[in-house]
Tab-separated table of C-alpha atoms in Angstrom:
chain	number	residue	atom	x	y	z
A	1082	MET	CA	0.013	-0.090	0.020
A	1083	LYS	CA	2.713	2.225	0.795
A	1084	HIS	CA	4.198	1.602	-2.603
A	1085	ARG	CA	1.186	2.006	-4.649
A	1086	ASN	CA	0.770	5.778	-2.605
A	1087	MET	CA	4.336	6.802	-3.114
A	1088	ILE	CA	3.886	6.137	-6.595
A	1089	LYS	CA	0.635	8.240	-6.864
A	1090	VAL	CA	2.441	11.031	-5.073
A	1091	ILE	CA	5.244	10.885	-7.344
A	1092	PHE	CA	2.725	10.720	-10.454
A	1093	SER	CA	0.640	13.908	-8.833
A	1094	LEU	CA	4.061	15.879	-8.478
A	1095	LEU	CA	5.185	15.125	-11.682
A	1096	CYS	CA	2.177	16.605	-13.659
A	1097	CYS	CA	2.041	19.618	-11.998
A	1098	LEU	CA	6.064	20.676	-12.406
A	1099	PRO	CA	6.873	23.355	-15.121
A	1100	GLY	CA	8.664	21.794	-18.453
A	1101	ILE	CA	7.445	18.343	-17.609
A	1102	VAL	CA	5.237	16.728	-20.299
A	1103	TRP	CA	2.517	14.717	-18.517
A	1104	ALA	CA	1.562	11.329	-20.606
A	1105	GLY	CA	-1.996	11.439	-20.133
A	1106	SER	CA	-4.344	8.610	-19.611
A	1107	THR	CA	-3.810	5.410	-21.534
A	1108	LEU	CA	-7.237	5.900	-23.420
A	1109	ASP	CA	-6.056	8.916	-24.625
A	1110	GLY	CA	-2.881	7.496	-25.892
A	1111	VAL	CA	-4.330	4.883	-27.832
A	1112	ARG	CA	-7.214	6.945	-29.264
A	1113	GLN	CA	-4.248	9.191	-30.427
A	1114	ARG	CA	-1.969	6.664	-31.580
A	1115	GLY	CA	-4.960	4.887	-33.175
A	1116	GLU	CA	-3.487	1.035	-31.901
A	1117	VAL	CA	-3.462	-0.667	-28.629
A	1118	ARG	CA	0.271	-1.667	-27.957
A	1119	CYS	CA	-0.112	-5.385	-26.238
A	1120	GLY	CA	2.517	-7.485	-24.882
A	1121	VAL	CA	2.689	-11.193	-25.620
A	1122	SER	CA	4.727	-13.702	-25.291
A	1123	SER	CA	7.575	-15.299	-27.710
A	1124	GLY	CA	5.437	-18.203	-28.514
A	1125	VAL	CA	3.078	-20.216	-26.419
A	1126	ALA	CA	0.728	-21.957	-28.751
A	1127	GLY	CA	-2.769	-21.190	-27.750
A	1128	PHE	CA	-2.292	-18.271	-25.785
A	1129	SER	CA	0.110	-15.896	-28.209
A	1130	ALA	CA	2.077	-17.220	-31.199
A	1131	LEU	CA	3.041	-16.175	-34.503
A	1132	GLY	CA	0.718	-17.994	-37.116
A	1133	GLU	CA	1.804	-19.834	-40.533
A	1134	ASP	CA	0.036	-16.591	-41.646
A	1135	GLY	CA	2.257	-14.531	-40.609
A	1136	GLN	CA	-0.583	-13.367	-38.072
A	1137	TRP	CA	-0.713	-13.667	-34.153
A	1138	HIS	CA	-2.921	-16.151	-32.591
A	1139	GLY	CA	-4.178	-17.341	-29.263
A	1140	LEU	CA	-6.240	-16.489	-26.314
A	1141	ASP	CA	-4.205	-13.920	-25.031
A	1142	VAL	CA	-4.156	-12.264	-28.560
A	1143	ASP	CA	-8.066	-12.040	-28.367
A	1144	VAL	CA	-7.974	-10.167	-25.250
A	1145	CYS	CA	-6.024	-7.446	-26.904
A	1146	ARG	CA	-7.850	-7.806	-30.255
A	1147	ALA	CA	-11.120	-7.411	-28.081
A	1148	VAL	CA	-10.031	-4.256	-26.335
A	1149	ALA	CA	-9.034	-2.587	-29.598
A	1150	ALA	CA	-12.238	-3.447	-30.899
A	1151	ALA	CA	-14.107	-2.060	-28.118
A	1152	VAL	CA	-12.009	1.368	-27.698
A	1153	LEU	CA	-11.233	1.617	-31.318
A	1154	GLY	CA	-13.739	-0.205	-33.368
A	1155	ASP	CA	-11.271	-2.227	-35.015
A	1156	ALA	CA	-10.097	-5.559	-33.439
A	1157	ASN	CA	-6.778	-5.049	-35.907
A	1158	LYS	CA	-5.331	-2.054	-34.701
A	1159	VAL	CA	-3.269	-3.693	-32.373
A	1160	ARG	CA	1.027	-3.891	-31.767
A	1161	TYR	CA	2.184	-6.746	-30.882
A	1162	THR	CA	5.599	-6.891	-28.710
A	1163	PRO	CA	7.059	-10.374	-27.798
A	1164	LEU	CA	8.545	-10.262	-24.266
A	1165	SER	CA	10.298	-12.767	-22.139
A	1166	SER	CA	9.506	-13.284	-18.682
A	1167	GLN	CA	12.146	-11.101	-17.436
A	1168	GLN	CA	11.340	-7.976	-19.836
A	1169	ARG	CA	7.356	-8.204	-19.714
A	1170	PHE	CA	6.690	-6.385	-16.059
A	1171	ALA	CA	9.375	-3.920	-17.053
A	1172	ALA	CA	7.868	-3.420	-20.630
A	1173	LEU	CA	4.458	-2.366	-18.839
A	1174	GLN	CA	5.891	-0.093	-16.076
A	1175	ALA	CA	7.862	1.932	-18.912
A	1176	ARG	CA	5.080	2.236	-20.598
A	1177	GLN	CA	5.997	0.670	-23.819
A	1178	ILE	CA	2.891	-1.391	-24.064
A	1179	ASP	CA	-0.849	-0.603	-22.723
A	1180	ILE	CA	-1.645	-4.284	-21.815
A	1181	LEU	CA	0.397	-7.054	-20.636
A	1182	SER	CA	-1.549	-10.197	-21.970
A	1183	ARG	CA	0.962	-13.243	-21.892
A	1184	ASN	CA	-0.238	-16.403	-20.012
A	1185	THR	CA	0.952	-14.391	-16.677
A	1186	THR	CA	-0.026	-15.781	-13.323
A	1187	TRP	CA	-2.122	-13.261	-10.950
A	1188	THR	CA	-0.311	-13.187	-7.484
A	1189	LEU	CA	-0.183	-11.020	-4.380
A	1190	SER	CA	3.661	-9.994	-4.889
A	1191	ARG	CA	2.923	-9.256	-8.765
A	1192	ASP	CA	-0.684	-6.929	-8.000
A	1193	ALA	CA	0.798	-5.475	-4.610
A	1194	GLY	CA	4.278	-4.452	-5.258
A	1195	LEU	CA	5.539	-4.043	-9.050
A	1196	GLY	CA	3.083	-0.781	-9.997
A	1197	ILE	CA	0.663	-2.984	-12.105
A	1198	VAL	CA	-2.571	-4.225	-11.177
A	1199	PHE	CA	-4.330	-7.515	-12.731
A	1200	THR	CA	-7.463	-6.648	-14.580
A	1201	GLY	CA	-9.034	-10.537	-14.308
A	1202	ILE	CA	-9.069	-14.321	-14.856
A	1203	THR	CA	-8.925	-15.256	-18.681
A	1204	TYR	CA	-7.900	-19.158	-18.129
A	1205	PHE	CA	-7.566	-20.747	-14.928
A	1206	ASP	CA	-4.112	-23.305	-14.973
A	1207	GLY	CA	-2.436	-25.118	-12.915
A	1208	GLN	CA	1.739	-26.850	-13.379
A	1209	GLY	CA	2.350	-30.375	-14.367
A	1210	VAL	CA	5.541	-32.159	-15.891
A	1211	LEU	CA	5.672	-33.727	-18.993
A	1212	VAL	CA	7.868	-36.468	-19.560
A	1213	PRO	CA	8.973	-39.221	-22.278
A	1214	LYS	CA	6.423	-42.285	-22.390
A	1215	SER	CA	9.203	-44.666	-22.741
A	1216	PHE	CA	10.205	-43.736	-19.263
A	1217	HIS	CA	6.675	-45.434	-18.193
A	1218	LEU	CA	6.114	-43.041	-15.079
A	1219	LYS	CA	2.534	-42.949	-13.860
A	1220	SER	CA	3.331	-39.868	-11.086
A	1221	ALA	CA	5.470	-36.798	-10.855
A	1222	ARG	CA	6.601	-38.578	-7.510
A	1223	GLN	CA	8.469	-40.651	-9.064
A	1224	LEU	CA	10.828	-38.240	-10.808
A	1225	ASN	CA	13.658	-39.367	-7.899
A	1226	GLY	CA	17.377	-38.629	-9.888
A	1227	ALA	CA	15.530	-36.768	-12.662
A	1228	GLU	CA	16.718	-33.548	-14.003
A	1229	ILE	CA	13.615	-31.406	-15.112
A	1230	CYS	CA	13.910	-28.547	-17.488
A	1231	VAL	CA	12.236	-24.854	-16.034
A	1232	GLN	CA	12.182	-21.758	-17.287
A	1233	SER	CA	13.962	-18.392	-14.692
A	1234	GLY	CA	11.720	-15.617	-13.726
A	1235	THR	CA	8.401	-17.603	-13.527
A	1236	THR	CA	5.935	-19.086	-11.321
A	1237	ASN	CA	6.863	-22.254	-12.445
A	1238	GLU	CA	10.481	-22.478	-11.286
A	1239	LYS	CA	9.295	-21.603	-7.275
A	1240	ASN	CA	6.550	-23.908	-7.802
A	1241	LEU	CA	8.574	-26.928	-8.889
A	1242	ALA	CA	11.383	-26.493	-6.138
A	1243	THR	CA	8.238	-26.430	-3.360
A	1244	PHE	CA	6.998	-29.367	-4.885
A	1245	LEU	CA	10.086	-31.403	-4.837
A	1246	LYS	CA	10.890	-30.332	-1.435
A	1247	ALA	CA	7.014	-31.353	-0.252
A	1248	ASN	CA	7.177	-34.662	-1.310
A	1249	ARG	CA	11.111	-35.240	-0.672
A	1250	ILE	CA	11.802	-36.031	-4.486
A	1251	LYS	CA	15.620	-35.649	-4.969
A	1252	ALA	CA	15.345	-34.219	-8.460
A	1253	LYS	CA	17.298	-31.163	-10.164
A	1254	ALA	CA	15.853	-28.319	-11.614
A	1255	ILE	CA	17.829	-27.257	-14.853
A	1256	VAL	CA	16.858	-23.555	-15.440
A	1257	TYR	CA	17.054	-21.430	-18.433
A	1258	ASP	CA	16.443	-18.141	-19.012
A	1259	ASN	CA	13.550	-18.129	-21.588
A	1260	PHE	CA	10.370	-20.853	-22.670
A	1261	GLU	CA	12.180	-21.751	-25.872
A	1262	ALA	CA	15.721	-22.713	-24.202
A	1263	ALA	CA	13.945	-24.623	-21.915
A	1264	TYR	CA	11.770	-26.668	-23.804
A	1265	LYS	CA	14.407	-27.235	-26.266
A	1266	ALA	CA	16.586	-28.661	-23.780
A	1267	PHE	CA	14.185	-30.786	-22.742
A	1268	PHE	CA	13.154	-32.451	-26.438
A	1269	SER	CA	16.913	-32.723	-27.072
A	1270	GLY	CA	16.998	-35.233	-24.222
A	1271	ARG	CA	19.077	-32.396	-22.227
A	1272	CYS	CA	16.589	-32.911	-18.835
A	1273	GLN	CA	14.256	-35.942	-18.423
A	1274	ALA	CA	11.106	-33.824	-17.621
A	1275	PHE	CA	9.900	-30.715	-18.517
A	1276	SER	CA	7.523	-28.626	-16.045
A	1277	THR	CA	5.398	-25.398	-17.040
A	1278	ASP	CA	1.302	-24.927	-16.906
A	1279	VAL	CA	-0.607	-27.655	-18.094
A	1280	SER	CA	-1.777	-25.860	-21.193
A	1281	ALA	CA	1.299	-25.188	-22.382
A	1282	LEU	CA	2.659	-28.665	-22.155
A	1283	ILE	CA	-0.006	-30.208	-24.313
A	1284	GLY	CA	0.866	-27.131	-26.675
A	1285	LEU	CA	4.307	-28.318	-26.817
A	1286	LYS	CA	3.354	-31.685	-27.328
A	1287	THR	CA	1.136	-30.979	-29.907
A	1288	LYS	CA	2.973	-28.562	-31.792
A	1289	GLN	CA	7.141	-28.821	-30.949
A	1290	ALA	CA	7.088	-32.895	-30.799
A	1291	LEU	CA	8.011	-34.789	-33.779
A	1292	HIS	CA	5.941	-37.659	-32.269
A	1293	PRO	CA	2.991	-36.116	-29.749
A	1294	ASP	CA	2.132	-39.675	-28.716
A	1295	ASP	CA	5.431	-40.266	-27.380
A	1296	TYR	CA	5.232	-38.059	-24.540
A	1297	ASP	CA	3.115	-37.674	-21.711
A	1298	VAL	CA	1.792	-35.034	-18.954
A	1299	LEU	CA	1.590	-36.447	-15.179
A	1300	PRO	CA	-1.360	-36.205	-13.534
A	1301	GLU	CA	-0.367	-33.967	-10.753
A	1302	VAL	CA	-1.387	-30.247	-11.245
A	1303	PHE	CA	0.451	-28.810	-8.073
A	1304	SER	CA	-0.419	-25.073	-7.935
A	1305	LYS	CA	-2.876	-22.509	-8.995
A	1306	GLU	CA	-2.003	-20.216	-11.908
A	1307	PRO	CA	-4.756	-18.056	-12.427
A	1308	LEU	CA	-3.716	-16.183	-15.981
A	1309	GLY	CA	-5.249	-13.000	-17.105
A	1310	PRO	CA	-3.874	-9.504	-18.342
A	1311	ALA	CA	-2.543	-6.373	-16.625
A	1312	VAL	CA	-2.246	-2.704	-16.586
A	1313	LEU	CA	-0.282	-0.274	-14.969
A	1314	ASP	CA	-1.765	1.097	-11.643
A	1315	GLY	CA	-2.967	4.174	-11.284
A	1316	ASP	CA	-5.152	4.473	-14.536
A	1317	THR	CA	-8.379	3.638	-13.215
A	1318	ALA	CA	-10.495	4.653	-16.542
A	1319	TRP	CA	-8.302	2.256	-18.466
A	1320	PHE	CA	-8.154	-0.949	-15.712
A	1321	LEU	CA	-12.125	-0.676	-15.997
A	1322	ILE	CA	-11.866	-1.070	-19.600
A	1323	VAL	CA	-9.495	-3.876	-20.229
A	1324	ARG	CA	-11.220	-5.578	-16.887
A	1325	TRP	CA	-15.098	-5.166	-18.524
A	1326	VAL	CA	-13.808	-6.429	-21.861
A	1327	ALA	CA	-13.424	-9.637	-20.346
A	1328	PHE	CA	-16.301	-9.772	-18.657
A	1329	ALA	CA	-18.540	-8.744	-21.369
A	1330	MET	CA	-17.317	-11.461	-23.350
A	1331	ILE	CA	-17.940	-14.039	-20.547
A	1332	GLU	CA	-21.424	-12.793	-20.341
A	1333	ALA	CA	-21.955	-13.039	-23.969
A	1334	GLU	CA	-21.416	-16.298	-23.971
A	1335	GLU	CA	-23.640	-17.400	-20.985
A	1336	LEU	CA	-26.677	-15.247	-22.742
A	1337	GLY	CA	-25.839	-17.285	-25.864
A	1338	VAL	CA	-24.671	-14.252	-28.115
A	1339	GLY	CA	-21.762	-14.720	-30.078
A	1340	GLN	CA	-20.025	-13.874	-33.590
A	1341	ALA	CA	-22.137	-16.530	-35.279
A	1342	ASN	CA	-25.649	-15.107	-34.330
A	1343	LEU	CA	-25.002	-11.305	-33.504
A	1344	GLN	CA	-27.316	-10.185	-36.255
A	1345	THR	CA	-30.445	-12.439	-35.199
A	1346	MET	CA	-29.903	-11.675	-31.316
A	1347	LEU	CA	-29.737	-7.648	-32.016
A	1348	ASN	CA	-33.470	-8.741	-32.426
A	1349	SER	CA	-33.880	-10.406	-29.160
A	1350	ASP	CA	-36.427	-9.301	-26.367
A	1351	ASN	CA	-34.555	-10.576	-23.902
A	1352	PRO	CA	-33.708	-7.473	-21.668
A	1353	ALA	CA	-30.392	-9.147	-20.678
A	1354	VAL	CA	-29.183	-9.737	-24.282
A	1355	ALA	CA	-30.659	-5.871	-25.430
A	1356	ARG	CA	-28.805	-4.165	-22.781
A	1357	LEU	CA	-25.417	-5.961	-23.303
A	1358	LEU	CA	-25.876	-5.160	-26.873
A	1359	GLY	CA	-26.590	-1.565	-26.891
A	1360	GLN	CA	-29.945	-2.079	-27.854
A	1361	SER	CA	-31.374	-0.250	-24.594
A	1362	GLU	CA	-29.303	1.006	-22.115
A	1363	ASP	CA	-25.885	2.587	-23.163
A	1364	LEU	CA	-23.318	0.570	-21.072
A	1365	GLY	CA	-20.336	2.017	-22.708
A	1366	LYS	CA	-20.770	5.461	-21.381
A	1367	PRO	CA	-19.633	4.851	-18.032
A	1368	LEU	CA	-16.518	3.485	-19.784
A	1369	GLY	CA	-15.774	5.984	-22.152
A	1370	LEU	CA	-16.647	3.796	-25.001
A	1371	PRO	CA	-19.526	4.019	-27.902
A	1372	LYS	CA	-22.639	2.273	-27.264
A	1373	ASN	CA	-22.093	-0.417	-29.515
A	1374	TRP	CA	-18.941	-1.793	-27.867
A	1375	VAL	CA	-19.748	-5.151	-27.118
A	1376	GLN	CA	-21.241	-5.512	-30.579
A	1377	GLN	CA	-18.064	-4.906	-32.010
A	1378	ILE	CA	-16.508	-7.285	-29.860
A	1379	LEU	CA	-18.813	-9.893	-30.541
A	1380	LYS	CA	-18.708	-9.426	-34.282
A	1381	GLN	CA	-14.865	-8.757	-34.733
A	1382	VAL	CA	-13.629	-11.381	-32.037
A	1383	GLY	CA	-16.439	-13.522	-30.670
A	1384	ASN	CA	-17.329	-14.302	-26.956
A	1385	TYR	CA	-15.134	-16.318	-24.800
A	1386	GLY	CA	-16.434	-19.723	-25.587
A	1387	GLU	CA	-15.736	-18.942	-29.062
A	1388	VAL	CA	-12.568	-17.613	-28.447
A	1389	PHE	CA	-11.766	-20.598	-26.199
A	1390	ASP	CA	-12.787	-23.172	-28.799
A	1391	ARG	CA	-10.748	-21.896	-31.674
A	1392	ASN	CA	-7.567	-21.121	-29.669
A	1393	LEU	CA	-7.390	-24.206	-27.006
A	1394	GLY	CA	-10.598	-25.929	-27.324
A	1395	ALA	CA	-12.397	-28.512	-29.829
A	1396	HIS	CA	-11.514	-26.310	-32.882
A	1397	SER	CA	-7.820	-26.314	-32.356
A	1398	PRO	CA	-4.825	-28.352	-32.540
A	1399	LEU	CA	-4.457	-28.749	-28.723
A	1400	GLY	CA	-8.401	-30.144	-28.313
A	1401	LEU	CA	-8.389	-28.863	-24.639
A	1402	LYS	CA	-11.666	-29.358	-22.485
A	1403	ARG	CA	-13.012	-26.299	-20.648
A	1404	GLY	CA	-12.478	-27.793	-17.399
A	1405	LEU	CA	-12.518	-24.870	-14.876
A	1406	ASN	CA	-12.857	-22.441	-17.710
A	1407	ASP	CA	-15.985	-23.360	-18.183
A	1408	LEU	CA	-19.116	-21.062	-17.279
A	1409	TRP	CA	-20.185	-21.289	-13.987
A	1410	THR	CA	-23.680	-22.629	-15.324
A	1411	ARG	CA	-21.858	-25.561	-16.418
A	1412	GLY	CA	-19.780	-26.633	-13.325
A	1413	GLY	CA	-16.793	-24.259	-14.285
A	1414	LEU	CA	-15.461	-20.532	-12.675
A	1415	MET	CA	-16.143	-18.554	-15.417
A	1416	TYR	CA	-18.442	-15.974	-13.727
A	1417	ALA	CA	-19.027	-12.250	-15.123
A	1418	PRO	CA	-20.496	-9.938	-12.260
A	1419	PRO	CA	-23.813	-8.351	-13.862
A	1420	LEU	CA	-23.531	-5.896	-16.772
A	1421	ARG	CA	-26.380	-3.342	-15.901
């Protein structure tokens, strides 16, 4: 709290000093530039990766596209900056990006100690271990004597150390500076196992392995990894926009409104649908957005379920089940506060 208050005091003093040009709000900057600057990973299948078409794809990418659709009316007006784990927070702190949407875990120390704030959770994940099937392992507790590749500067490194110590597993963590170096070391045989978020392990198995069926993700999930976008602290207006863009996508799925049926649903007699789509109340006004901001998101990007399916789910190479990321009405954790 002291850290946050100090930052706010410094900001307020700087804006009043002669000769200092104040940057203004993030929303103003986005509109002046005509683009949203989005910090993404250097390549995690299903979340943010360059496709064969030369375009960025993934759940995290679509979050930024949805923000651009809501704010600028064009989901394509996004500039992507690939960032390593070590670079990501500094890039946001230095205002080099407007949103960090990079499979990043929401933790207390990050939320309260870096001058940034997380806007919500867009994917519930957990950490696991990938091993060659030829090892015939049935549990991560059988990793005694193994060398395990893991990336430094992440929650994965600490989680792995905690899991090994708590279960008295005598294994050695081999730490690499970036994600690509870590998984390449594993697939080249430098390590007997690789540990990161389960979604990323499945993505690696599908995309990077020459023979995906030669690898197994072990059953243990030994951490909570709530992933979501983060913005710079102190800009409440921008924070609220990014937060409610994600909530609007979740709410739209719950109400059965999406890219596929948007035109039909514009004539819905359901008051909640009419309100969401700006056909009755103006939910954009308190956010400083156009009345049809949710329409733009759904038309150009889709609702949460559609985004999940094409990037991670049934319509993607990964084929992940919704699980915790299903709607609360279907046993998952995805739940949006009322949009009213």
